[in-house]
């Protein structure tokens, strides 16, 4: 009797829940596909950002070299070494300050949007 009751309940639950499970699995597949598309979009943006950054580095390096060659050719001998020393110090200081700013956690939180998410999670800012 127990086995018969178990079999009946099993068949009834299968017939009742199978459509819901099918719909749930379909929804999960759709959500997974959407996440894959979002991931590909993010990966593409990272690739394009890296490509643009590499191009800007090459252009900046070429400009940097050309400016120094031009200054060296135009200035007289004692002045060109002083100007080159001053430019080198300026570039070094600028690079250090920019790298410091880029590596700050505050900067990353601000531009990634994570700060807003943290504020919403803690209740500091109302949710959208």
GROMACS .gro file of N, CA and C in nm:
model
  384
    1UNK      N    1   0.081  -0.118   0.000
    1UNK     CA    2   0.000   0.000   0.000
    1UNK      C    3   0.087   0.126   0.000
    2UNK      N    4   0.191   0.122   0.080
    2UNK     CA    5   0.281   0.237   0.088
    2UNK      C    6   0.348   0.263  -0.047
    3UNK      N    7   0.390   0.160  -0.112
    3UNK     CA    8   0.455   0.172  -0.242
    3UNK      C    9   0.359   0.228  -0.347
    4UNK      N   10   0.234   0.185  -0.342
    4UNK     CA   11   0.133   0.234  -0.434
    4UNK      C   12   0.109   0.383  -0.412
    5UNK      N   13   0.100   0.424  -0.285
    5UNK     CA   14   0.080   0.564  -0.253
    5UNK      C   15   0.201   0.648  -0.299
    6UNK      N   16   0.320   0.597  -0.276
    6UNK     CA   17   0.441   0.666  -0.321
    6UNK      C   18   0.443   0.681  -0.473
    7UNK      N   19   0.406   0.577  -0.545
    7UNK     CA   20   0.404   0.581  -0.691
    7UNK      C   21   0.301   0.681  -0.741
    8UNK      N   22   0.184   0.681  -0.683
    8UNK     CA   23   0.078   0.775  -0.724
    8UNK      C   24   0.120   0.918  -0.698
    9UNK      N   25   0.173   0.944  -0.579
    9UNK     CA   26   0.218   1.079  -0.546
    9UNK      C   27   0.333   1.123  -0.636
   10UNK      N   28   0.421   1.031  -0.668
   10UNK     CA   29   0.532   1.062  -0.756
   10UNK      C   30   0.483   1.099  -0.895
   11UNK      N   31   0.389   1.022  -0.948
   11UNK     CA   32   0.336   1.050  -1.082
   11UNK      C   33   0.257   1.181  -1.085
   12UNK      N   34   0.181   1.206  -0.983
   12UNK     CA   35   0.103   1.331  -0.976
   12UNK      C   36   0.195   1.450  -0.967
   13UNK      N   37   0.297   1.442  -0.881
   13UNK     CA   38   0.390   1.554  -0.867
   13UNK      C   39   0.469   1.577  -0.996
   14UNK      N   40   0.503   1.469  -1.065
   14UNK     CA   41   0.573   1.484  -1.193
   14UNK      C   42   0.485   1.554  -1.295
   15UNK      N   43   0.360   1.514  -1.302
   15UNK     CA   44   0.270   1.575  -1.401
   15UNK      C   45   0.237   1.719  -1.365
   16UNK      N   46   0.236   1.751  -1.237
   16UNK     CA   47   0.205   1.888  -1.196
   16UNK      C   48   0.326   1.980  -1.210
   17UNK      N   49   0.443   1.934  -1.167
   17UNK     CA   50   0.560   2.021  -1.162
   17UNK      C   51   0.645   2.021  -1.288
   18UNK      N   52   0.630   1.926  -1.377
   18UNK     CA   53   0.713   1.920  -1.498
   18UNK      C   54   0.699   2.046  -1.584
   19UNK      N   55   0.577   2.097  -1.609
   19UNK     CA   56   0.569   2.220  -1.689
   19UNK      C   57   0.640   2.339  -1.622
   20UNK      N   58   0.629   2.347  -1.489
   20UNK     CA   59   0.695   2.456  -1.418
   20UNK      C   60   0.847   2.444  -1.424
   21UNK      N   61   0.895   2.323  -1.412
   21UNK     CA   62   1.039   2.300  -1.420
   21UNK      C   63   1.089   2.333  -1.559
   22UNK      N   64   1.013   2.297  -1.660
   22UNK     CA   65   1.051   2.328  -1.798
   22UNK      C   66   1.057   2.478  -1.820
   23UNK      N   67   0.956   2.549  -1.772
   23UNK     CA   68   0.955   2.696  -1.786
   23UNK      C   69   1.072   2.757  -1.708
   24UNK      N   70   1.097   2.705  -1.587
   24UNK     CA   71   1.207   2.757  -1.507
   24UNK      C   72   1.341   2.735  -1.576
   25UNK      N   73   1.360   2.617  -1.633
   25UNK     CA   74   1.485   2.591  -1.704
   25UNK      C   75   1.499   2.679  -1.827
   26UNK      N   76   1.389   2.703  -1.898
   26UNK     CA   77   1.393   2.794  -2.013
   26UNK      C   78   1.432   2.935  -1.970
   27UNK      N   79   1.375   2.980  -1.859
   27UNK     CA   80   1.411   3.113  -1.808
   27UNK      C   81   1.558   3.119  -1.767
   28UNK      N   82   1.607   3.013  -1.706
   28UNK     CA   83   1.748   3.009  -1.668
   28UNK      C   84   1.839   3.012  -1.790
   29UNK      N   85   1.800   2.941  -1.895
   29UNK     CA   86   1.879   2.943  -2.018
   29UNK      C   87   1.881   3.083  -2.080
   30UNK      N   88   1.766   3.149  -2.079
   30UNK     CA   89   1.759   3.286  -2.134
   30UNK      C   90   1.847   3.379  -2.052
   31UNK      N   91   1.839   3.370  -1.920
   31UNK     CA   92   1.922   3.455  -1.834
   31UNK      C   93   2.070   3.426  -1.854
   32UNK      N   94   2.105   3.299  -1.869
   32UNK     CA   95   2.245   3.264  -1.893
   32UNK      C   96   2.294   3.320  -2.026
   33UNK      N   97   2.211   3.313  -2.128
   33UNK     CA   98   2.248   3.369  -2.258
   33UNK      C   99   2.265   3.521  -2.248
   34UNK      N  100   2.177   3.585  -2.173
   34UNK     CA  101   2.188   3.731  -2.156
   34UNK      C  102   2.318   3.767  -2.084
   35UNK      N  103   2.355   3.688  -1.983
   35UNK     CA  104   2.480   3.714  -1.912
   35UNK      C  105   2.601   3.692  -2.001
   36UNK      N  106   2.594   3.593  -2.088
   36UNK     CA  107   2.704   3.570  -2.182
   36UNK      C  108   2.718   3.690  -2.276
   37UNK      N  109   2.606   3.742  -2.323
   37UNK     CA  110   2.610   3.859  -2.411
   37UNK      C  111   2.668   3.979  -2.337
   38UNK      N  112   2.628   3.998  -2.212
   38UNK     CA  113   2.684   4.109  -2.133
   38UNK      C  114   2.834   4.090  -2.112
   39UNK      N  115   2.875   3.967  -2.086
   39UNK     CA  116   3.018   3.939  -2.068
   39UNK      C  117   3.098   3.966  -2.194
   40UNK      N  118   3.043   3.928  -2.308
   40UNK     CA  119   3.111   3.954  -2.435
   40UNK      C  120   3.120   4.105  -2.459
   41UNK      N  121   3.014   4.178  -2.424
   41UNK     CA  122   3.016   4.324  -2.440
   41UNK      C  123   3.125   4.387  -2.354
   42UNK      N  124   3.135   4.341  -2.229
   42UNK     CA  125   3.239   4.393  -2.140
   42UNK      C  126   3.377   4.358  -2.192
   43UNK      N  127   3.395   4.235  -2.238
   43UNK     CA  128   3.524   4.193  -2.292
   43UNK      C  129   3.561   4.275  -2.415
   44UNK      N  130   3.464   4.303  -2.501
   44UNK     CA  131   3.489   4.385  -2.619
   44UNK      C  132   3.530   4.526  -2.580
   45UNK      N  133   3.461   4.583  -2.481
   45UNK     CA  134   3.496   4.717  -2.436
   45UNK      C  135   3.636   4.719  -2.374
   46UNK      N  136   3.672   4.615  -2.301
   46UNK     CA  137   3.807   4.608  -2.245
   46UNK      C  138   3.911   4.600  -2.356
   47UNK      N  139   3.883   4.521  -2.459
   47UNK     CA  140   3.976   4.508  -2.571
   47UNK      C  141   3.991   4.643  -2.642
   48UNK      N  142   3.879   4.710  -2.670
   48UNK     CA  143   3.886   4.839  -2.739
   48UNK      C  144   3.956   4.944  -2.653
   49UNK      N  145   3.932   4.940  -2.523
   49UNK     CA  146   4.001   5.034  -2.434
   49UNK      C  147   4.151   5.009  -2.433
   50UNK      N  148   4.190   4.882  -2.429
   50UNK     CA  149   4.332   4.849  -2.433
   50UNK      C  150   4.396   4.890  -2.564
   51UNK      N  151   4.324   4.868  -2.674
   51UNK     CA  152   4.375   4.907  -2.805
   51UNK      C  153   4.391   5.058  -2.815
   52UNK      N  154   4.291   5.132  -2.768
   52UNK     CA  155   4.300   5.279  -2.771
   52UNK      C  156   4.412   5.328  -2.680
   53UNK      N  157   4.429   5.265  -2.565
   53UNK     CA  158   4.537   5.304  -2.474
   53UNK      C  159   4.672   5.278  -2.537
   54UNK      N  160   4.688   5.164  -2.601
   54UNK     CA  161   4.816   5.134  -2.668
   54UNK      C  162   4.844   5.234  -2.778
   55UNK      N  163   4.742   5.270  -2.855
   55UNK     CA  164   4.760   5.370  -2.961
   55UNK      C  165   4.800   5.505  -2.902
   56UNK      N  166   4.737   5.544  -2.794
   56UNK     CA  167   4.771   5.672  -2.731
   56UNK      C  168   4.913   5.671  -2.675
   57UNK      N  169   4.956   5.559  -2.622
   57UNK     CA  170   5.093   5.549  -2.570
   57UNK      C  171   5.194   5.563  -2.683
   58UNK      N  172   5.166   5.498  -2.797
   58UNK     CA  173   5.256   5.508  -2.912
   58UNK      C  174   5.260   5.652  -2.963
   59UNK      N  175   5.145   5.715  -2.976
   59UNK     CA  176   5.142   5.854  -3.024
   59UNK      C  177   5.212   5.948  -2.926
   60UNK      N  178   5.188   5.929  -2.798
   60UNK     CA  179   5.252   6.015  -2.698
   60UNK      C  180   5.403   5.996  -2.699
   61UNK      N  181   5.448   5.873  -2.715
   61UNK     CA  182   5.592   5.847  -2.720
   61UNK      C  183   5.655   5.912  -2.842
   62UNK      N  184   5.588   5.901  -2.956
   62UNK     CA  185   5.641   5.965  -3.077
   62UNK      C  186   5.647   6.116  -3.060
   63UNK      N  187   5.542   6.175  -3.006
   63UNK     CA  188   5.543   6.319  -2.981
   63UNK      C  189   5.650   6.359  -2.882
   64UNK      N  190   5.667   6.281  -2.778
   64UNK     CA  191   5.769   6.306  -2.677
   64UNK      C  192   5.907   6.308  -2.739
   65UNK      N  193   5.937   6.211  -2.822
   65UNK     CA  194   6.069   6.202  -2.885
   65UNK      C  195   6.089   6.318  -2.983
   66UNK      N  196   5.986   6.348  -3.062
   66UNK     CA  197   5.998   6.456  -3.160
   66UNK      C  198   6.019   6.593  -3.094
   67UNK      N  199   5.948   6.618  -2.984
   67UNK     CA  200   5.965   6.746  -2.913
   67UNK      C  201   6.107   6.759  -2.861
   68UNK      N  202   6.161   6.652  -2.806
   68UNK     CA  203   6.296   6.659  -2.752
   68UNK      C  204   6.403   6.674  -2.861
   69UNK      N  205   6.385   6.606  -2.972
   69UNK     CA  206   6.478   6.626  -3.083
   69UNK      C  207   6.475   6.770  -3.133
   70UNK      N  208   6.355   6.825  -3.144
   70UNK     CA  209   6.341   6.962  -3.191
   70UNK      C  210   6.403   7.061  -3.093
   71UNK      N  211   6.378   7.043  -2.963
   71UNK     CA  212   6.438   7.132  -2.864
   71UNK      C  213   6.590   7.121  -2.864
   72UNK      N  214   6.640   7.002  -2.875
   72UNK     CA  215   6.784   6.983  -2.875
   72UNK      C  216   6.848   7.049  -2.998
   73UNK      N  217   6.780   7.042  -3.110
   73UNK     CA  218   6.834   7.101  -3.233
   73UNK      C  219   6.824   7.254  -3.231
   74UNK      N  220   6.723   7.310  -3.169
   74UNK     CA  221   6.701   7.455  -3.172
   74UNK      C  222   6.780   7.532  -3.066
   75UNK      N  223   6.800   7.473  -2.950
   75UNK     CA  224   6.863   7.547  -2.841
   75UNK      C  225   7.015   7.539  -2.848
   76UNK      N  226   7.084   7.644  -2.797
   76UNK     CA  227   7.230   7.638  -2.790
   76UNK      C  228   7.273   7.536  -2.684
   77UNK      N  229   7.401   7.502  -2.685
   77UNK     CA  230   7.453   7.389  -2.607
   77UNK      C  231   7.424   7.399  -2.457
   78UNK      N  232   7.455   7.508  -2.383
   78UNK     CA  233   7.429   7.501  -2.239
   78UNK      C  234   7.280   7.506  -2.205
   79UNK      N  235   7.201   7.577  -2.286
   79UNK     CA  236   7.058   7.591  -2.255
   79UNK      C  237   6.983   7.461  -2.280
   80UNK      N  238   7.024   7.385  -2.382
   80UNK     CA  239   6.947   7.265  -2.413
   80UNK      C  240   6.957   7.161  -2.301
   81UNK      N  241   7.070   7.152  -2.233
   81UNK     CA  242   7.080   7.054  -2.125
   81UNK      C  243   6.995   7.096  -2.006
   82UNK      N  244   6.987   7.226  -1.978
   82UNK     CA  245   6.903   7.273  -1.867
   82UNK      C  246   6.756   7.250  -1.898
   83UNK      N  247   6.715   7.281  -2.022
   83UNK     CA  248   6.576   7.260  -2.062
   83UNK      C  249   6.541   7.111  -2.058
   84UNK      N  250   6.631   7.026  -2.106
   84UNK     CA  251   6.605   6.882  -2.105
   84UNK      C  252   6.594   6.828  -1.962
   85UNK      N  253   6.678   6.879  -1.872
   85UNK     CA  254   6.672   6.838  -1.733
   85UNK      C  255   6.539   6.881  -1.670
   86UNK      N  256   6.496   7.004  -1.696
   86UNK     CA  257   6.369   7.054  -1.643
   86UNK      C  258   6.251   6.973  -1.699
   87UNK      N  259   6.255   6.945  -1.828
   87UNK     CA  260   6.146   6.865  -1.887
   87UNK      C  261   6.143   6.724  -1.830
   88UNK      N  262   6.260   6.665  -1.811
   88UNK     CA  263   6.265   6.531  -1.752
   88UNK      C  264   6.206   6.529  -1.612
   89UNK      N  265   6.239   6.630  -1.530
   89UNK     CA  266   6.184   6.638  -1.395
   89UNK      C  267   6.033   6.659  -1.398
   90UNK      N  268   5.987   6.744  -1.489
   90UNK     CA  269   5.843   6.769  -1.503
   90UNK      C  270   5.769   6.642  -1.544
   91UNK      N  271   5.823   6.569  -1.639
   91UNK     CA  272   5.759   6.445  -1.685
   91UNK      C  273   5.757   6.341  -1.573
   92UNK      N  274   5.866   6.330  -1.499
   92UNK     CA  275   5.872   6.234  -1.390
   92UNK      C  276   5.769   6.267  -1.282
   93UNK      N  277   5.761   6.393  -1.243
   93UNK     CA  278   5.665   6.435  -1.142
   93UNK      C  279   5.522   6.414  -1.190
   94UNK      N  280   5.494   6.447  -1.316
   94UNK     CA  281   5.361   6.428  -1.372
   94UNK      C  282   5.324   6.280  -1.374
   95UNK      N  283   5.415   6.195  -1.415
   95UNK     CA  284   5.388   6.051  -1.420
   95UNK      C  285   5.361   5.996  -1.281
   96UNK      N  286   5.437   6.039  -1.182
   96UNK     CA  287   5.416   5.991  -1.045
   96UNK      C  288   5.280   6.034  -0.993
   97UNK      N  289   5.242   6.160  -1.016
   97UNK     CA  290   5.113   6.209  -0.969
   97UNK      C  291   4.997   6.141  -1.039
   98UNK      N  292   5.007   6.119  -1.169
   98UNK     CA  293   4.899   6.052  -1.244
   98UNK      C  294   4.886   5.907  -1.200
   99UNK      N  295   4.998   5.836  -1.184
   99UNK     CA  296   4.992   5.697  -1.138
   99UNK      C  297   4.934   5.687  -0.997
  100UNK      N  298   4.968   5.783  -0.913
  100UNK     CA  299   4.913   5.784  -0.778
  100UNK      C  300   4.763   5.803  -0.782
  101UNK      N  301   4.716   5.896  -0.865
  101UNK     CA  302   4.573   5.923  -0.876
  101UNK      C  303   4.498   5.802  -0.934
  102UNK      N  304   4.557   5.739  -1.036
  102UNK     CA  305   4.492   5.625  -1.099
  102UNK      C  306   4.483   5.506  -1.004
  103UNK      N  307   4.581   5.489  -0.918
  103UNK     CA  308   4.583   5.372  -0.831
  103UNK      C  309   4.505   5.392  -0.700
  104UNK      N  310   4.448   5.508  -0.677
  104UNK     CA  311   4.371   5.530  -0.555
  104UNK      C  312   4.242   5.449  -0.558
  105UNK      N  313   4.208   5.389  -0.445
  105UNK     CA  314   4.084   5.312  -0.434
  105UNK      C  315   3.963   5.403  -0.453
  106UNK      N  316   3.972   5.524  -0.404
  106UNK     CA  317   3.864   5.621  -0.417
  106UNK      C  318   3.832   5.649  -0.565
  107UNK      N  319   3.935   5.661  -0.647
  107UNK     CA  320   3.916   5.685  -0.790
  107UNK      C  321   3.847   5.566  -0.856
  108UNK      N  322   3.892   5.444  -0.823
  108UNK     CA  323   3.831   5.324  -0.881
  108UNK      C  324   3.686   5.312  -0.840
  109UNK      N  325   3.655   5.338  -0.713
  109UNK     CA  326   3.517   5.331  -0.666
  109UNK      C  327   3.430   5.433  -0.738
  110UNK      N  328   3.483   5.552  -0.758
  110UNK     CA  329   3.405   5.658  -0.821
  110UNK      C  330   3.373   5.625  -0.967
  111UNK      N  331   3.472   5.585  -1.044
  111UNK     CA  332   3.451   5.567  -1.187
  111UNK      C  333   3.394   5.429  -1.223
  112UNK      N  334   3.398   5.333  -1.133
  112UNK     CA  335   3.339   5.203  -1.162
  112UNK      C  336   3.192   5.198  -1.125
  113UNK      N  337   3.146   5.294  -1.045
  113UNK     CA  338   3.007   5.294  -1.001
  113UNK      C  339   2.985   5.209  -0.877
  114UNK      N  340   3.090   5.152  -0.823
  114UNK     CA  341   3.077   5.066  -0.706
  114UNK      C  342   3.039   5.146  -0.582
  115UNK      N  343   3.082   5.271  -0.576
  115UNK     CA  344   3.049   5.354  -0.460
  115UNK      C  345   2.899   5.375  -0.451
  116UNK      N  346   2.835   5.400  -0.563
  116UNK     CA  347   2.690   5.419  -0.564
  116UNK      C  348   2.619   5.291  -0.520
  117UNK      N  349   2.668   5.176  -0.567
  117UNK     CA  350   2.609   5.049  -0.526
  117UNK      C  351   2.626   5.024  -0.377
  118UNK      N  352   2.744   5.060  -0.324
  118UNK     CA  353   2.767   5.043  -0.181
  118UNK      C  354   2.676   5.137  -0.101
  119UNK      N  355   2.661   5.259  -0.150
  119UNK     CA  356   2.573   5.354  -0.080
  119UNK      C  357   2.428   5.307  -0.082
  120UNK      N  358   2.384   5.249  -0.193
  120UNK     CA  359   2.248   5.197  -0.201
  120UNK      C  360   2.231   5.078  -0.109
  121UNK      N  361   2.332   4.993  -0.102
  121UNK     CA  362   2.323   4.873  -0.016
  121UNK      C  363   2.320   4.911   0.130
  122UNK      N  364   2.391   5.015   0.168
  122UNK     CA  365   2.394   5.057   0.308
  122UNK      C  366   2.280   5.152   0.343
  123UNK      N  367   2.204   5.195   0.243
  123UNK     CA  368   2.088   5.281   0.269
  123UNK      C  369   2.120   5.429   0.271
  124UNK      N  370   2.240   5.469   0.231
  124UNK     CA  371   2.276   5.611   0.230
  124UNK      C  372   2.207   5.684   0.116
  125UNK      N  373   2.184   5.612   0.005
  125UNK     CA  374   2.120   5.670  -0.113
  125UNK      C  375   1.998   5.583  -0.144
  126UNK      N  376   1.881   5.644  -0.176
  126UNK     CA  377   1.765   5.560  -0.207
  126UNK      C  378   1.787   5.480  -0.335
  127UNK      N  379   1.726   5.361  -0.339
  127UNK     CA  380   1.738   5.275  -0.458
  127UNK      C  381   1.656   5.333  -0.571
  128UNK      N  382   1.700   5.301  -0.694
  128UNK     CA  383   1.628   5.349  -0.813
  128UNK      C  384   1.497   5.277  -0.830
   0.00000   0.00000   0.00000
